[in-house]
mmCIF file of C-alpha atoms in Angstrom:
data_model
loop_
_atom_site.group_PDB
_atom_site.id
_atom_site.type_symbol
_atom_site.label_atom_id
_atom_site.label_comp_id
_atom_site.label_asym_id
_atom_site.label_seq_id
_atom_site.Cartn_x
_atom_site.Cartn_y
_atom_site.Cartn_z
ATOM 1 C CA UNK E 260 -191.904 -6.970 -5.927
ATOM 2 C CA UNK E 261 -193.597 -5.954 -9.148
ATOM 3 C CA UNK E 262 -193.290 -7.900 -12.365
ATOM 4 C CA UNK E 263 -194.381 -6.388 -15.655
ATOM 5 C CA UNK E 264 -194.611 -9.367 -17.946
ATOM 6 C CA UNK E 265 -194.740 -8.880 -21.699
ATOM 7 C CA UNK E 266 -195.708 -12.542 -22.130
ATOM 8 C CA UNK E 267 -199.310 -11.800 -21.103
ATOM 9 C CA UNK E 268 -199.801 -9.305 -23.920
ATOM 10 C CA UNK E 269 -197.995 -10.952 -26.816
ATOM 11 C CA UNK E 270 -198.800 -14.626 -26.219
ATOM 12 C CA UNK E 271 -200.915 -14.777 -29.390
ATOM 13 C CA UNK E 272 -198.236 -12.965 -31.341
ATOM 14 C CA UNK E 273 -195.468 -15.282 -30.092
ATOM 15 C CA UNK E 274 -197.462 -18.292 -31.320
ATOM 16 C CA UNK E 275 -197.485 -16.688 -34.781
ATOM 17 C CA UNK E 276 -193.817 -15.742 -34.451
ATOM 18 C CA UNK E 277 -192.737 -19.331 -33.854
ATOM 19 C CA UNK E 278 -193.262 -20.050 -37.569
ATOM 20 C CA UNK E 279 -190.278 -17.839 -38.467
ATOM 21 C CA UNK E 280 -186.941 -19.528 -39.071
ATOM 22 C CA UNK E 281 -183.323 -18.447 -39.285
ATOM 23 C CA UNK E 282 -182.785 -14.738 -39.864
ATOM 24 C CA UNK E 283 -186.469 -13.941 -39.366
ATOM 25 C CA UNK E 284 -186.399 -15.582 -35.941
ATOM 26 C CA UNK E 285 -183.357 -13.493 -35.013
ATOM 27 C CA UNK E 286 -185.273 -10.402 -36.134
ATOM 28 C CA UNK E 287 -188.173 -11.372 -33.855
ATOM 29 C CA UNK E 288 -185.767 -11.801 -30.922
ATOM 30 C CA UNK E 289 -184.218 -8.385 -31.591
ATOM 31 C CA UNK E 290 -187.685 -6.799 -31.830
ATOM 32 C CA UNK E 291 -188.795 -8.315 -28.515
ATOM 33 C CA UNK E 292 -185.624 -7.213 -26.723
ATOM 34 C CA UNK E 293 -185.742 -3.674 -28.142
ATOM 35 C CA UNK E 294 -189.391 -3.377 -27.122
ATOM 36 C CA UNK E 295 -188.513 -4.424 -23.570
ATOM 37 C CA UNK E 296 -185.760 -1.811 -23.378
ATOM 38 C CA UNK E 297 -188.146 0.882 -24.615
ATOM 39 C CA UNK E 298 -190.792 -0.265 -22.116
ATOM 40 C CA UNK E 299 -188.242 0.151 -19.313
ATOM 41 C CA UNK E 300 -187.503 3.705 -20.464
ATOM 42 C CA UNK E 301 -191.229 4.459 -20.711
ATOM 43 C CA UNK E 302 -191.765 3.159 -17.165
ATOM 44 C CA UNK E 303 -189.025 5.474 -15.923
ATOM 45 C CA UNK E 304 -190.608 8.479 -17.670
ATOM 46 C CA UNK E 305 -194.103 7.651 -16.423
ATOM 47 C CA UNK E 306 -193.065 7.207 -12.783
ATOM 48 C CA UNK E 307 -191.482 10.635 -12.868
ATOM 49 C CA UNK E 308 -194.425 12.218 -14.725
ATOM 50 C CA UNK E 309 -196.875 10.861 -12.124
ATOM 51 C CA UNK E 310 -194.913 12.974 -9.659
ATOM 52 C CA UNK E 311 -192.467 10.676 -7.869
ATOM 53 C CA UNK E 312 -189.155 12.361 -7.102
ATOM 54 C CA UNK E 313 -186.929 9.409 -8.077
ATOM 55 C CA UNK E 314 -183.926 9.585 -10.399
ATOM 56 C CA UNK E 315 -184.465 7.965 -13.790
ATOM 57 C CA UNK E 316 -181.197 6.046 -13.450
ATOM 58 C CA UNK E 317 -182.362 4.495 -10.163
ATOM 59 C CA UNK E 318 -185.598 3.348 -11.788
ATOM 60 C CA UNK E 319 -183.780 1.820 -14.757
ATOM 61 C CA UNK E 320 -181.303 0.032 -12.464
ATOM 62 C CA UNK E 321 -184.160 -1.590 -10.546
ATOM 63 C CA UNK E 322 -185.311 -3.431 -13.681
ATOM 64 C CA UNK E 323 -184.085 -6.875 -14.648
ATOM 65 C CA UNK E 324 -184.772 -7.833 -18.247
ATOM 66 C CA UNK E 325 -184.907 -11.542 -19.047
ATOM 67 C CA UNK E 326 -184.200 -11.280 -22.730
ATOM 68 C CA UNK E 327 -185.722 -13.348 -25.507
ATOM 69 C CA UNK E 328 -183.712 -15.932 -27.387
ATOM 70 C CA UNK E 329 -184.317 -18.039 -30.477
ATOM 71 C CA UNK E 330 -185.547 -20.888 -28.276
ATOM 72 C CA UNK E 331 -187.664 -18.705 -25.987
ATOM 73 C CA UNK E 332 -189.634 -15.907 -27.634
ATOM 74 C CA UNK E 333 -190.614 -14.271 -24.341
ATOM 75 C CA UNK E 334 -189.253 -11.137 -22.655
ATOM 76 C CA UNK E 335 -189.853 -10.454 -18.976
ATOM 77 C CA UNK E 336 -189.391 -7.088 -17.266
ATOM 78 C CA UNK E 337 -189.137 -7.318 -13.497
ATOM 79 C CA UNK E 338 -188.617 -4.424 -11.090
ATOM 80 C CA UNK E 339 -187.261 -5.156 -7.638
ATOM 81 C CA UNK E 340 -186.135 -2.983 -4.794
ATOM 82 C CA UNK E 341 -186.452 -2.013 -1.174
ATOM 83 C CA UNK E 342 -188.084 1.095 0.241
ATOM 84 C CA UNK E 343 -185.936 4.152 -0.455
ATOM 85 C CA UNK E 344 -184.638 6.195 2.472
ATOM 86 C CA UNK E 345 -186.246 9.615 2.877
ATOM 87 C CA UNK E 346 -182.781 11.195 2.610
ATOM 88 C CA UNK E 347 -182.963 10.412 -1.149
ATOM 89 C CA UNK E 348 -186.151 12.437 -1.598
ATOM 90 C CA UNK E 349 -184.485 15.848 -1.297
ATOM 91 C CA UNK E 350 -184.516 15.948 2.514
ATOM 92 C CA UNK E 351 -183.801 19.340 4.133
ATOM 93 C CA UNK E 352 -183.471 19.970 7.850
ATOM 94 C CA UNK E 353 -185.640 22.806 9.105
ATOM 95 C CA UNK E 354 -186.733 24.209 12.425
ATOM 96 C CA UNK E 355 -190.001 22.274 12.460
ATOM 97 C CA UNK E 356 -188.582 18.962 11.278
ATOM 98 C CA UNK E 357 -187.368 17.623 7.963
ATOM 99 C CA UNK E 358 -188.863 18.683 4.633
ATOM 100 C CA UNK E 359 -189.006 15.970 1.930
ATOM 101 C CA UNK E 360 -190.458 15.773 -1.569
ATOM 102 C CA UNK E 361 -191.647 12.237 -2.326
ATOM 103 C CA UNK E 362 -194.228 13.349 -4.885
ATOM 104 C CA UNK E 363 -195.131 16.790 -6.174
ATOM 105 C CA UNK E 364 -194.943 19.293 -3.318
ATOM 106 C CA UNK E 365 -192.808 19.212 -0.193
ATOM 107 C CA UNK E 366 -194.003 17.755 3.090
ATOM 108 C CA UNK E 367 -192.636 18.462 6.572
ATOM 109 C CA UNK E 368 -192.035 15.465 8.810
ATOM 110 C CA UNK E 369 -192.394 16.867 12.318
ATOM 111 C CA UNK E 370 -190.068 15.439 14.962
ATOM 112 C CA UNK E 371 -187.744 14.061 12.270
ATOM 113 C CA UNK E 372 -184.064 14.917 11.952
ATOM 114 C CA UNK E 373 -181.177 14.203 9.605
ATOM 115 C CA UNK E 374 -178.242 12.365 11.147
ATOM 116 C CA UNK E 375 -175.065 10.576 10.139
ATOM 117 C CA UNK E 376 -174.358 7.221 11.750
ATOM 118 C CA UNK E 377 -170.862 6.219 12.915
ATOM 119 C CA UNK E 378 -170.495 4.033 9.808
ATOM 120 C CA UNK E 379 -171.120 7.085 7.565
ATOM 121 C CA UNK E 380 -174.739 6.290 6.648
ATOM 122 C CA UNK E 381 -176.917 9.425 6.418
ATOM 123 C CA UNK E 382 -180.639 9.237 6.852
ATOM 124 C CA UNK E 383 -183.819 10.841 8.118
ATOM 125 C CA UNK E 384 -184.674 9.514 11.575
ATOM 126 C CA UNK E 385 -187.216 9.997 14.327
ATOM 127 C CA UNK E 386 -187.182 8.962 17.952
ATOM 128 C CA UNK E 387 -189.441 6.162 19.138
ATOM 129 C CA UNK E 388 -190.501 5.232 22.637
ATOM 130 C CA UNK E 389 -192.007 7.155 25.535
ATOM 131 C CA UNK E 390 -189.536 7.836 28.292
ATOM 132 C CA UNK E 391 -185.837 7.990 29.027
ATOM 133 C CA UNK E 392 -184.256 5.261 31.125
ATOM 134 C CA UNK E 393 -181.601 5.839 33.736
ATOM 135 C CA UNK E 394 -178.387 4.132 32.750
ATOM 136 C CA UNK E 395 -175.085 3.857 34.611
ATOM 137 C CA UNK E 396 -172.098 4.594 32.379
ATOM 138 C CA UNK E 397 -168.577 4.782 33.773
ATOM 139 C CA UNK E 398 -169.978 5.059 37.268
ATOM 140 C CA UNK E 399 -172.248 7.988 36.401
ATOM 141 C CA UNK E 400 -176.026 7.873 36.305
ATOM 142 C CA UNK E 401 -177.233 9.198 32.948
ATOM 143 C CA UNK E 402 -180.445 9.287 30.999
ATOM 144 C CA UNK E 403 -180.370 7.221 27.843
ATOM 145 C CA UNK E 404 -181.570 8.643 24.549
ATOM 146 C CA UNK E 405 -184.697 7.226 23.056
ATOM 147 C CA UNK E 406 -184.206 4.682 20.276
ATOM 148 C CA UNK E 407 -184.362 6.000 16.729
ATOM 149 C CA UNK E 408 -185.748 4.543 13.529
ATOM 150 C CA UNK E 409 -185.001 5.504 9.954
ATOM 151 C CA UNK E 410 -187.851 6.760 7.771
ATOM 152 C CA UNK E 411 -188.404 5.364 4.287
ATOM 153 C CA UNK E 412 -190.465 6.352 1.266
ATOM 154 C CA UNK E 413 -192.011 4.106 -1.372
ATOM 155 C CA UNK E 414 -189.870 1.581 -3.211
ATOM 156 C CA UNK E 415 -189.503 1.724 -6.976
ATOM 157 C CA UNK E 416 -191.790 -1.305 -7.513
ATOM 158 C CA UNK E 417 -194.473 0.427 -5.416
ATOM 159 C CA UNK E 418 -194.278 3.513 -7.609
ATOM 160 C CA UNK E 419 -194.407 1.339 -10.742
ATOM 161 C CA UNK E 420 -197.584 -0.363 -9.472
ATOM 162 C CA UNK E 421 -199.478 2.879 -10.129
ATOM 163 C CA UNK E 422 -202.305 2.184 -12.633
ATOM 164 C CA UNK E 423 -201.374 5.123 -14.865
ATOM 165 C CA UNK E 424 -197.787 3.867 -15.123
ATOM 166 C CA UNK E 425 -198.826 0.294 -15.939
ATOM 167 C CA UNK E 426 -201.301 1.430 -18.612
ATOM 168 C CA UNK E 427 -198.720 3.707 -20.242
ATOM 169 C CA UNK E 428 -196.068 0.972 -20.321
ATOM 170 C CA UNK E 429 -198.438 -1.607 -21.801
ATOM 171 C CA UNK E 430 -199.669 0.925 -24.383
ATOM 172 C CA UNK E 431 -196.052 1.613 -25.369
ATOM 173 C CA UNK E 432 -195.432 -2.125 -25.791
ATOM 174 C CA UNK E 433 -198.552 -2.597 -27.931
ATOM 175 C CA UNK E 434 -197.654 0.432 -30.050
ATOM 176 C CA UNK E 435 -193.925 -0.182 -30.528
ATOM 177 C CA UNK E 436 -193.664 -3.961 -30.921
ATOM 178 C CA UNK E 437 -195.355 -4.192 -34.362
ATOM 179 C CA UNK E 438 -193.316 -1.217 -35.637
ATOM 180 C CA UNK E 439 -190.013 -2.629 -34.426
ATOM 181 C CA UNK E 440 -190.894 -6.107 -35.704
ATOM 182 C CA UNK E 441 -191.638 -4.758 -39.210
ATOM 183 C CA UNK E 442 -188.369 -2.826 -39.164
ATOM 184 C CA UNK E 443 -186.312 -5.831 -38.008
ATOM 185 C CA UNK E 444 -187.944 -8.179 -40.551
ATOM 186 C CA UNK E 445 -187.221 -5.667 -43.341
ATOM 187 C CA UNK E 446 -183.620 -5.449 -42.129
ATOM 188 C CA UNK E 447 -183.306 -9.258 -42.132
ATOM 189 C CA UNK E 448 -184.770 -9.414 -45.655
ATOM 190 C CA UNK E 449 -182.347 -6.745 -46.922
ATOM 191 C CA UNK E 450 -179.362 -8.676 -45.535
ATOM 192 C CA UNK E 451 -180.459 -11.815 -47.378
ATOM 193 C CA UNK E 452 -180.254 -10.155 -50.808
#
């Protein structure tokens, strides 16, 4: 699980922000929360620009934002998620296996196949094990199939852990927070008049 924590970068700023009262404090809270939302969007863009073939909506859904409040001037972005099934990476069945596109460029997974399970779940699978066993079913001797396992690609937190993505998100936070804060403080001042 990856946690991008804004607290680490704006700790000095939040100490200065605690001096604000009333409407100004609300403006600070709004600025922190808007910055977190923009950081989430930036993370989604960066993951896709690095080359991962993941839908932007899936990346955004994986984020939990613990929003700031007047009593707690800290915003936390946390991405969670499990490995994503290869079927979600544009899997195509071919003669030599299954072709998937996790990052830029397609890759063929030899010995893999696409199958639907009795419960309706579709996935990319491969057989494991070495030999067939003889099994008696309904009085007939049959060979059992080898066990299968589903293949998975990287999870969303793994793709977010990329250095380029982290640097871009933190740069966006450092760039946008002062701008949004100035805007929100000006808005709060204009409402007071």
